[in-house]
CSV table of N, CA and C and ligand atoms in Angstrom, one decimal:
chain,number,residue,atom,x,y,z
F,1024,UNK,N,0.9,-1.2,0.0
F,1024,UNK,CA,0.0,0.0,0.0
F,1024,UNK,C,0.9,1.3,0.0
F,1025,UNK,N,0.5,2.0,-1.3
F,1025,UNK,CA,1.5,3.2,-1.2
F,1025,UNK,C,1.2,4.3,-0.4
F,1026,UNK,N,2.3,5.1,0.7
F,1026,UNK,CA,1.6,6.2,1.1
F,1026,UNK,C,2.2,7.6,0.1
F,1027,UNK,N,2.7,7.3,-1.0
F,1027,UNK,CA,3.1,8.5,-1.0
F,1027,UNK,C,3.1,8.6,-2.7
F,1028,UNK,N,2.8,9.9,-3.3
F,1028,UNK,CA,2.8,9.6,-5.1
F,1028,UNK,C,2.9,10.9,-5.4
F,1029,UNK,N,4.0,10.7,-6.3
F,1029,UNK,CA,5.1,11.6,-7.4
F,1029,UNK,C,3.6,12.2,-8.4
F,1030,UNK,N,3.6,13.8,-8.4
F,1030,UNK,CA,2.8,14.4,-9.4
F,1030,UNK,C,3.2,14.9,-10.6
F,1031,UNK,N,2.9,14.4,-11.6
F,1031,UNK,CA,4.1,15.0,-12.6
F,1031,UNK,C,4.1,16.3,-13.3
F,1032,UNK,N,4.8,16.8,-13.1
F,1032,UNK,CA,5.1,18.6,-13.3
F,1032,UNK,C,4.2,18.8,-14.9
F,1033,UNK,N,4.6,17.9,-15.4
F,1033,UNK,CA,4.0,18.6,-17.1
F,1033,UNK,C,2.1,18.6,-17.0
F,1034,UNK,N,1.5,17.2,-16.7
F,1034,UNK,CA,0.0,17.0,-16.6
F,1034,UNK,C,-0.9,17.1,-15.7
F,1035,UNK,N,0.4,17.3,-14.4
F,1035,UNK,CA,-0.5,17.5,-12.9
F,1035,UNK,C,-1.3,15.9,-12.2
F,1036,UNK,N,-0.7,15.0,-13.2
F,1036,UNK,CA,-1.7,14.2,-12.8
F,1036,UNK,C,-0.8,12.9,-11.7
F,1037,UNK,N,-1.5,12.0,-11.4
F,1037,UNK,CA,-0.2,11.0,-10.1
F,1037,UNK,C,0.6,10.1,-11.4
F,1038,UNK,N,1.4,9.9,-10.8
F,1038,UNK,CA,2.2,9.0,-11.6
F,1038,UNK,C,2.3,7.3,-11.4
F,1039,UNK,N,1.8,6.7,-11.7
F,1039,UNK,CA,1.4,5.1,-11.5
F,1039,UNK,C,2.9,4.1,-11.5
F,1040,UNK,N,3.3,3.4,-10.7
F,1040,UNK,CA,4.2,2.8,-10.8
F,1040,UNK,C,5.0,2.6,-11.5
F,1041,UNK,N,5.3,2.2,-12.7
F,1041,UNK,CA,6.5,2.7,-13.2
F,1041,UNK,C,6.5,3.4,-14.7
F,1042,UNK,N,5.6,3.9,-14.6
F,1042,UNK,CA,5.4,5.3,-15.6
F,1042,UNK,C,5.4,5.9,-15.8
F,1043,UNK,N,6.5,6.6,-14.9
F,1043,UNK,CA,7.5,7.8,-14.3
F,1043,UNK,C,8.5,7.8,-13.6
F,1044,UNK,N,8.7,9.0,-13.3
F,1044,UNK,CA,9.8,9.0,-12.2
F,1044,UNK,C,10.2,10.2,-11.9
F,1045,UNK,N,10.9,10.2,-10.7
F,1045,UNK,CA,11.6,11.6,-10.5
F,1045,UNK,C,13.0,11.7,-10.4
F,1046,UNK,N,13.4,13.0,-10.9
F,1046,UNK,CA,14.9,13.0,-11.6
F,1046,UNK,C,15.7,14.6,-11.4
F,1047,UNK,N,16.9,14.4,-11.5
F,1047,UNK,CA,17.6,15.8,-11.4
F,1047,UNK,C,18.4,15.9,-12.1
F,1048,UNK,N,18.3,17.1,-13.2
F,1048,UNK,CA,19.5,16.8,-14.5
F,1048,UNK,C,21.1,17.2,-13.7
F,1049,UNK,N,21.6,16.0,-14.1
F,1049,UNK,CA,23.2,15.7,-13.6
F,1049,UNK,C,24.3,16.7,-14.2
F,1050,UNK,N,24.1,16.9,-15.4
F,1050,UNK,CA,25.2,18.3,-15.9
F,1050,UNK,C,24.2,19.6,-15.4
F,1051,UNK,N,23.4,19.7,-15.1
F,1051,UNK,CA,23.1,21.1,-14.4
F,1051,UNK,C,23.8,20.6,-12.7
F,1052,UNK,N,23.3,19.5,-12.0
F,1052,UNK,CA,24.2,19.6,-10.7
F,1052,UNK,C,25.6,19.9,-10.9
F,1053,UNK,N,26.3,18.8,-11.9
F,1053,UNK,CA,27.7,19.4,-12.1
F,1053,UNK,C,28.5,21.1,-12.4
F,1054,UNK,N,27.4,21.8,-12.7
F,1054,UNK,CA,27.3,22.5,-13.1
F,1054,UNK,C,27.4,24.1,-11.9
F,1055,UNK,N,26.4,23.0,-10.9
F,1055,UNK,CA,26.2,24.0,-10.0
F,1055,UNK,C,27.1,23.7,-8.8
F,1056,UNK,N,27.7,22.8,-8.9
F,1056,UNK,CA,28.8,21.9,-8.3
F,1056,UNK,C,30.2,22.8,-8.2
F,1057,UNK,N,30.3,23.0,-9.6
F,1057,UNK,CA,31.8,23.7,-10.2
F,1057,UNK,C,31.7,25.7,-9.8
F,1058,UNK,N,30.5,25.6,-9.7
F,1058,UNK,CA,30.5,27.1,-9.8
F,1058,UNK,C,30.1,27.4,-8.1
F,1059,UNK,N,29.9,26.4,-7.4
F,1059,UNK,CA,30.0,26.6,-5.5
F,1059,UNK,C,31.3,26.5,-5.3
F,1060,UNK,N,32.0,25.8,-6.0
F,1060,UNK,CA,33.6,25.3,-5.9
F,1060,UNK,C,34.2,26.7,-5.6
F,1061,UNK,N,34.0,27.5,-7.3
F,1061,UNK,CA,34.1,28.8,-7.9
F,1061,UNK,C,34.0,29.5,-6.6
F,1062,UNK,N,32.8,29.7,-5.7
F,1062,UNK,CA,32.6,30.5,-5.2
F,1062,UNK,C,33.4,30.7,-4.1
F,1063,UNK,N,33.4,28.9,-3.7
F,1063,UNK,CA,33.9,29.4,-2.3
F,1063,UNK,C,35.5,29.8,-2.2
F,1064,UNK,N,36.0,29.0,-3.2
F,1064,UNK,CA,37.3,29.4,-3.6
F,1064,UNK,C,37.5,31.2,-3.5
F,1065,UNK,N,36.7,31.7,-4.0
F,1065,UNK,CA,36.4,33.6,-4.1
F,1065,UNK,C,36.2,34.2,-2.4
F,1066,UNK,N,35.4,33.6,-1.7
F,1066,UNK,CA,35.3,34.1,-1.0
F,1066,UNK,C,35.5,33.5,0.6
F,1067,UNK,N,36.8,32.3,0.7
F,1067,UNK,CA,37.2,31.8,1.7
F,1067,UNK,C,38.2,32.5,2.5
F,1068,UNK,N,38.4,32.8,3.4
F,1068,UNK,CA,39.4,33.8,3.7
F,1068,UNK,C,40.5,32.7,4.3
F,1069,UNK,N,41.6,33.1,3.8
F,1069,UNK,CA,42.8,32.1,4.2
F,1069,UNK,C,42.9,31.8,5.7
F,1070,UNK,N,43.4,30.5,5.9
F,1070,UNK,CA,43.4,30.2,7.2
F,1070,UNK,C,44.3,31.2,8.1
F,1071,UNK,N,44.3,31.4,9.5
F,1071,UNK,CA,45.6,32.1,10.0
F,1071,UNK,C,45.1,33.1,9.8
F,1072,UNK,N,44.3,33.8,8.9
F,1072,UNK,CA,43.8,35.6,8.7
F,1072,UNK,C,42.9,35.9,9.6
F,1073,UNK,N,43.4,36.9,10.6
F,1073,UNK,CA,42.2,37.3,11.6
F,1073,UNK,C,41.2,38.2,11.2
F,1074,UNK,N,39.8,37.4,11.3
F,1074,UNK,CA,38.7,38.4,10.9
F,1074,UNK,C,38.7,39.8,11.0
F,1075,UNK,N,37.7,40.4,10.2
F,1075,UNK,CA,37.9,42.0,10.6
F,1075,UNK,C,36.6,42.1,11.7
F,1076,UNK,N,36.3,41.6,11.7
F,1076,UNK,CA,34.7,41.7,12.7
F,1076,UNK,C,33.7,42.2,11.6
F,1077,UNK,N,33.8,42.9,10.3
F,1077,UNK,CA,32.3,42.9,9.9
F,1077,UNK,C,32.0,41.9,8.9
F,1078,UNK,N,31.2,42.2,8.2
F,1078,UNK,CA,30.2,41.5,7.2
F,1078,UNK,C,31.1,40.7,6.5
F,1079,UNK,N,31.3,39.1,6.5
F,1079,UNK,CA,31.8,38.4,5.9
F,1079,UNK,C,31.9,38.3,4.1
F,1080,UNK,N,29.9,38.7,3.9
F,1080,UNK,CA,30.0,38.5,2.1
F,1080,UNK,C,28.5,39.3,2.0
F,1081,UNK,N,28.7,40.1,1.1
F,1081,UNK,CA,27.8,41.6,0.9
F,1081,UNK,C,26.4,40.5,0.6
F,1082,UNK,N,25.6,41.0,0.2
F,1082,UNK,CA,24.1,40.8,-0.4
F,1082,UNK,C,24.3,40.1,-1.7
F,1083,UNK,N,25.3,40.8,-2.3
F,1083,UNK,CA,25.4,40.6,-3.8
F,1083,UNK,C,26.0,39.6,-4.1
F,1084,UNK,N,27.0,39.3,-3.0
F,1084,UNK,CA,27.6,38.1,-3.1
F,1084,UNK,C,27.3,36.8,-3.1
F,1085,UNK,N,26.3,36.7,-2.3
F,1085,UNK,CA,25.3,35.9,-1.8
F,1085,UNK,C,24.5,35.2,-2.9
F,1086,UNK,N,24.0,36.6,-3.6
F,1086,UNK,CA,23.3,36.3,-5.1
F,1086,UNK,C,23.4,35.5,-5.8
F,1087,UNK,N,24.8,35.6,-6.0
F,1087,UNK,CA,26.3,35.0,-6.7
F,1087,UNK,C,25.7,33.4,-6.6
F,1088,UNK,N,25.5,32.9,-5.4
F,1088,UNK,CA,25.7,31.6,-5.5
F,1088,UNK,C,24.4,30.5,-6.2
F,1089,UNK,N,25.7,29.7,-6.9
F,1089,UNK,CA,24.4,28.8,-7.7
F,1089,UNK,C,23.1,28.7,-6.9
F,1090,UNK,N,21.9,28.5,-7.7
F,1090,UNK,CA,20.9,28.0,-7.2
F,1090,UNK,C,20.4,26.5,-6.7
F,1091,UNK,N,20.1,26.4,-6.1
F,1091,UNK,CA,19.7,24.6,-6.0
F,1091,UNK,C,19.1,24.5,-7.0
F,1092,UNK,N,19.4,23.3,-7.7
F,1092,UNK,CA,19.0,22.4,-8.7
F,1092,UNK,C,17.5,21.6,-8.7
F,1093,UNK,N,16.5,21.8,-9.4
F,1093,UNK,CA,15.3,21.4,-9.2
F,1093,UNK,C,15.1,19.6,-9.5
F,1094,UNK,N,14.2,19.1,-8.5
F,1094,UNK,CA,13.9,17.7,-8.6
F,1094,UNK,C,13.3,17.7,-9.4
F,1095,UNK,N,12.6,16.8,-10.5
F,1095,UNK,CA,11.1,17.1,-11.2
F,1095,UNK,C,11.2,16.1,-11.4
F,1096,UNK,N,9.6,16.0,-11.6
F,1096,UNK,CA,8.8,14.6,-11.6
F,1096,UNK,C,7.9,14.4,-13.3
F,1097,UNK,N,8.0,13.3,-14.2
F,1097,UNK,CA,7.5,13.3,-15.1
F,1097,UNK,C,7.3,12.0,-15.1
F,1098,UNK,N,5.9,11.6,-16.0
F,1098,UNK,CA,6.0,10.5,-17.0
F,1098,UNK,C,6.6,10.5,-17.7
F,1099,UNK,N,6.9,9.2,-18.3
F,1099,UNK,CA,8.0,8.9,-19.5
F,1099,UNK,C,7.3,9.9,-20.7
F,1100,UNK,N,5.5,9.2,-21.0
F,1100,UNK,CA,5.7,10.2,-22.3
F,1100,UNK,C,5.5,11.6,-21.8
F,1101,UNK,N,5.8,11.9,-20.6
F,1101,UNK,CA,5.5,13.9,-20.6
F,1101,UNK,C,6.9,14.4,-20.0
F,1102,UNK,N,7.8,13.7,-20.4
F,1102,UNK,CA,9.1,14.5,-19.9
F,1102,UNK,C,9.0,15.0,-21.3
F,1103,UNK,N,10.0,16.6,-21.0
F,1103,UNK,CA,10.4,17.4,-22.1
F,1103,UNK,C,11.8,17.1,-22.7
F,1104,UNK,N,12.1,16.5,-21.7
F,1104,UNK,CA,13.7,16.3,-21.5
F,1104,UNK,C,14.1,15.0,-21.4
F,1105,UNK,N,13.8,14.2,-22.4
F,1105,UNK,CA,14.0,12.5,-21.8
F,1105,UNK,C,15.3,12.4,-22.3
F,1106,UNK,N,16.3,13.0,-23.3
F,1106,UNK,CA,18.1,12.8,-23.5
F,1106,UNK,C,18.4,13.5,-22.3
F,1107,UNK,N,18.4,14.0,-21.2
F,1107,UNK,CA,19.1,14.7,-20.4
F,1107,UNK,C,19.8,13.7,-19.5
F,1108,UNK,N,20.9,14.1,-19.1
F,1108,UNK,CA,21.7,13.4,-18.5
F,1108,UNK,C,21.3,13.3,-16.7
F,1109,UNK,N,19.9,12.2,-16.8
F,1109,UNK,CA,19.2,12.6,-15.3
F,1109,UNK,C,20.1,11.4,-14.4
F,1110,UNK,N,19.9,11.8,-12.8
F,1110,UNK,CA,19.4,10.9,-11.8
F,1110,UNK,C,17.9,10.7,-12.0
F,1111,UNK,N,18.0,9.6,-11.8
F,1111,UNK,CA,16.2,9.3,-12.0
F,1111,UNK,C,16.3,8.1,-10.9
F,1112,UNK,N,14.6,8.4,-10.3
F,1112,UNK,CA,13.8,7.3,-8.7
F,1112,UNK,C,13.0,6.8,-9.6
F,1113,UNK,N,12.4,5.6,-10.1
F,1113,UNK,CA,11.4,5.7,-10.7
F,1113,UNK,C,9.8,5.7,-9.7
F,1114,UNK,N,8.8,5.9,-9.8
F,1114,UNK,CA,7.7,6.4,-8.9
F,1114,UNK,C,7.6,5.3,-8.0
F,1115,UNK,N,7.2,4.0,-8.4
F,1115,UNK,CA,7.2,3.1,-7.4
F,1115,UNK,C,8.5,2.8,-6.7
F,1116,UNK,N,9.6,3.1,-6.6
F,1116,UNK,CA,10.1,2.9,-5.8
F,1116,UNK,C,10.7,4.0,-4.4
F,1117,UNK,N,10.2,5.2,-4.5
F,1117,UNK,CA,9.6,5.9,-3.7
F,1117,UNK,C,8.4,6.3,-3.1
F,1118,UNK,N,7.3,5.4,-2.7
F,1118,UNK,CA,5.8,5.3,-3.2
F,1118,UNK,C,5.8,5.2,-1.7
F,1119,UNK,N,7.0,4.6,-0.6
F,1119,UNK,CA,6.1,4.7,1.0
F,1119,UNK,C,6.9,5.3,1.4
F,1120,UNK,N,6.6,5.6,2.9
F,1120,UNK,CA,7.8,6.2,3.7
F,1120,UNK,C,8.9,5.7,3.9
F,1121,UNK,N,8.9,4.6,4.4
F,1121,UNK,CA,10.5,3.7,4.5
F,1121,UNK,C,11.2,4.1,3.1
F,1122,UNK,N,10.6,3.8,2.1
F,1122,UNK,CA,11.7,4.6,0.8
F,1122,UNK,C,12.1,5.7,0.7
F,1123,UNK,N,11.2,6.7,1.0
F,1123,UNK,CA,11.7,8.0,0.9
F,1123,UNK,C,13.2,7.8,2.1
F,1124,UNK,N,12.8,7.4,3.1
F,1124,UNK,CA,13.8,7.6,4.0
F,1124,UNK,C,15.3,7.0,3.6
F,1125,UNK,N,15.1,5.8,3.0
F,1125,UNK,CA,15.8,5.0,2.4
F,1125,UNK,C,16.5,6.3,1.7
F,1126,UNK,N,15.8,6.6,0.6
F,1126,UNK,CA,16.2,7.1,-1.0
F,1126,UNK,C,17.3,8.2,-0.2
F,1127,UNK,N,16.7,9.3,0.9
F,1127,UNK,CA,17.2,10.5,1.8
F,1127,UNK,C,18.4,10.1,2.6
F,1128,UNK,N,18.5,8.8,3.3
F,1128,UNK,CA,20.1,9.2,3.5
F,1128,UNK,C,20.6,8.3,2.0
F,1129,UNK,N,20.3,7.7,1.3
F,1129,UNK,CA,21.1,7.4,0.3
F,1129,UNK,C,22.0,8.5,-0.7
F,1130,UNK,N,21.0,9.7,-0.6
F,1130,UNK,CA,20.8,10.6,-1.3
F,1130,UNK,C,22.1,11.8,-0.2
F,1131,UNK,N,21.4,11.5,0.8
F,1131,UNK,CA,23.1,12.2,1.6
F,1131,UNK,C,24.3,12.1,1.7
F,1132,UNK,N,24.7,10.7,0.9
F,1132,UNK,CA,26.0,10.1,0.6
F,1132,UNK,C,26.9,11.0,-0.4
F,1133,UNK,N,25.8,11.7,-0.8
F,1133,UNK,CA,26.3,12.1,-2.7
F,1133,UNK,C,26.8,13.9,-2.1
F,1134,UNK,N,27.9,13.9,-2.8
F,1134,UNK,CA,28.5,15.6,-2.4
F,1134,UNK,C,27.5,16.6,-2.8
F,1135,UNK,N,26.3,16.2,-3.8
F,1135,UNK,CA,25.8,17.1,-4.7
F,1135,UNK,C,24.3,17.5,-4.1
F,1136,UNK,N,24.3,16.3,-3.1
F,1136,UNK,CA,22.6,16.7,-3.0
F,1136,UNK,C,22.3,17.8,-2.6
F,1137,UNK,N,23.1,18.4,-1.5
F,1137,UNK,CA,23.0,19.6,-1.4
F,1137,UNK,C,22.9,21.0,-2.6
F,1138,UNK,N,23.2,20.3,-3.5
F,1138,UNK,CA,23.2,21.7,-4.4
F,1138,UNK,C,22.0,21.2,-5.3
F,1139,UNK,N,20.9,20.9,-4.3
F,1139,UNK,CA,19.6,20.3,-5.2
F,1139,UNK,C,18.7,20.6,-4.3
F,1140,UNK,N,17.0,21.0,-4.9
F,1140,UNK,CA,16.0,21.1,-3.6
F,1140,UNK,C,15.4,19.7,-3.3
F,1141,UNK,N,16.2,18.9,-2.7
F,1141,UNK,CA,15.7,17.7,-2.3
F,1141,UNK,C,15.0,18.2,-1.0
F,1142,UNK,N,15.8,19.1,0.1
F,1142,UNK,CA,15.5,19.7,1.4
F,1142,UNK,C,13.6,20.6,1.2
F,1143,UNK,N,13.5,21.3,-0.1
F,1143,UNK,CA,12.3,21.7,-0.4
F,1143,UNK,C,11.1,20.2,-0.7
F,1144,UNK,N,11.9,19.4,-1.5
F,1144,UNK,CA,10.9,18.3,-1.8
F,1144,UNK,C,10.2,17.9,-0.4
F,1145,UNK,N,11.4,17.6,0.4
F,1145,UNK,CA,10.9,17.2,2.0
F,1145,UNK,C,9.8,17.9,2.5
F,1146,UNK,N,10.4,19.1,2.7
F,1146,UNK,CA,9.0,19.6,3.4
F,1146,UNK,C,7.9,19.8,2.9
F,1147,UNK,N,8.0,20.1,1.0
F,1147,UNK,CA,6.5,19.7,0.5
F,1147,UNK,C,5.6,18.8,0.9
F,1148,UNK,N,6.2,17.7,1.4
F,1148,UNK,CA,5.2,16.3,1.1
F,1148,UNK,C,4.1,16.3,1.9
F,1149,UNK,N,4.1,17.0,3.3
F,1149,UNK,CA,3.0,17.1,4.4
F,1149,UNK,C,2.5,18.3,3.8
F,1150,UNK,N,2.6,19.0,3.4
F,1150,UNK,CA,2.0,20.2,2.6
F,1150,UNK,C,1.4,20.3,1.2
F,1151,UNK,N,1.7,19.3,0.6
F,1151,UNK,CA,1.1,18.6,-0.3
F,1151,UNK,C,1.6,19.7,-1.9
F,1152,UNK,N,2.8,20.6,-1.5
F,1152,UNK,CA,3.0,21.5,-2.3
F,1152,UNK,C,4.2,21.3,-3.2
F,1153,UNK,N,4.6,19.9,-3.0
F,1153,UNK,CA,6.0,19.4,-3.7
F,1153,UNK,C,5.4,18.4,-4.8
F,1154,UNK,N,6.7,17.7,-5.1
F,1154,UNK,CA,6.0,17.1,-6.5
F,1154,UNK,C,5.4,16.0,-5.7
F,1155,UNK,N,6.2,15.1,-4.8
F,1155,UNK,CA,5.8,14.0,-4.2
F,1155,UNK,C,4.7,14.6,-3.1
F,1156,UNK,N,4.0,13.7,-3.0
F,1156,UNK,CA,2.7,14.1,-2.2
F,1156,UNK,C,2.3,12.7,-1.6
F,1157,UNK,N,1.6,12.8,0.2
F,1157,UNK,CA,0.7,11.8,0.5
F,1157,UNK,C,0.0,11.4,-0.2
F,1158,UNK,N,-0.4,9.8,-0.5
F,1158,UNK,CA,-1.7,9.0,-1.0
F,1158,UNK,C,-2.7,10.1,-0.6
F,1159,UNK,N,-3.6,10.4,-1.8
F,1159,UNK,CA,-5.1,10.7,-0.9
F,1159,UNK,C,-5.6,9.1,-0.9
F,1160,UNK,N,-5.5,8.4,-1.5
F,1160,UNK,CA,-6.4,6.6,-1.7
F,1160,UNK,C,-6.2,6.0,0.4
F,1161,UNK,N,-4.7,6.4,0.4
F,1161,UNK,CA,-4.5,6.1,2.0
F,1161,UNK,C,-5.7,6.3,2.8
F,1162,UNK,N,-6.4,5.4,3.9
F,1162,UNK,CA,-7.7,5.5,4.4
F,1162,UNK,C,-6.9,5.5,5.5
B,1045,ZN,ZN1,2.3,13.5,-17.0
């Protein structure tokens, strides 16, 4: 019994066991990967350097940094992007809780997840405002 189902970004509709999936394009993580590298490299202050006491890194700086990388959820035929070089879950095998949890520290192992909104997917799911969402069918 599934508690949990992937909505797919392009038709809005649930995604049925394995006629979908959810995925994160891998040369956009790499991407956002190389350019945090970039950043921090810019704005690490060498070891041994005593702070000055103010503002570490302006507004703008801040700006600067890649964005988290979006998770999205499709069916096979409603991806726009089916050559992209994805990680991909396919739906039924994140469909209960124990998987998600599973998938989430598996998914902690990886240097990159952080430069992804996996942390937003999470909190969507009780809010029903992310792609993955509770069963309504659950009684
Ligand atoms: Zn669809």
């Amino acid at each position: 019994m599934p508690d949990l189902q992937l909505i797919c970004d392009t038709c809005k509709k649930p995604i049925e066991g394995a006629s979908g999936y959810l995925w994160v394009d891998n040369d956009k993580v790499n991407t956002a990967l190389a350019d945090a590298a970039k950043w921090n490299r810019k704005h690490t202050i060498p070891e041994g350097e005593p702070l000055a006491g103010g503002q570490l890194f302006s507004g703008a700086d801040l700006f600067d940094y890649p964005e988290a990388i979006q998770w999205q959820a499709h069916h096979h035929a409603c991806d726009p992007n089916q050559d992209a070089n994805a990680y991909s879950i396919q739906a039924n095998r994140i469909d209960t809780w124990a998987e998600l949890l599973d998938w989430t520290a598996h998914l902690m192992e990886k240097d990159w997840l952080n430069h992804t909104d996996w942390d937003e997917l999470l909190r969507g799911v009780h809010g029903g405002t992310a792609r993955l969402v509770i069963c309504k069918e659950t009684a």
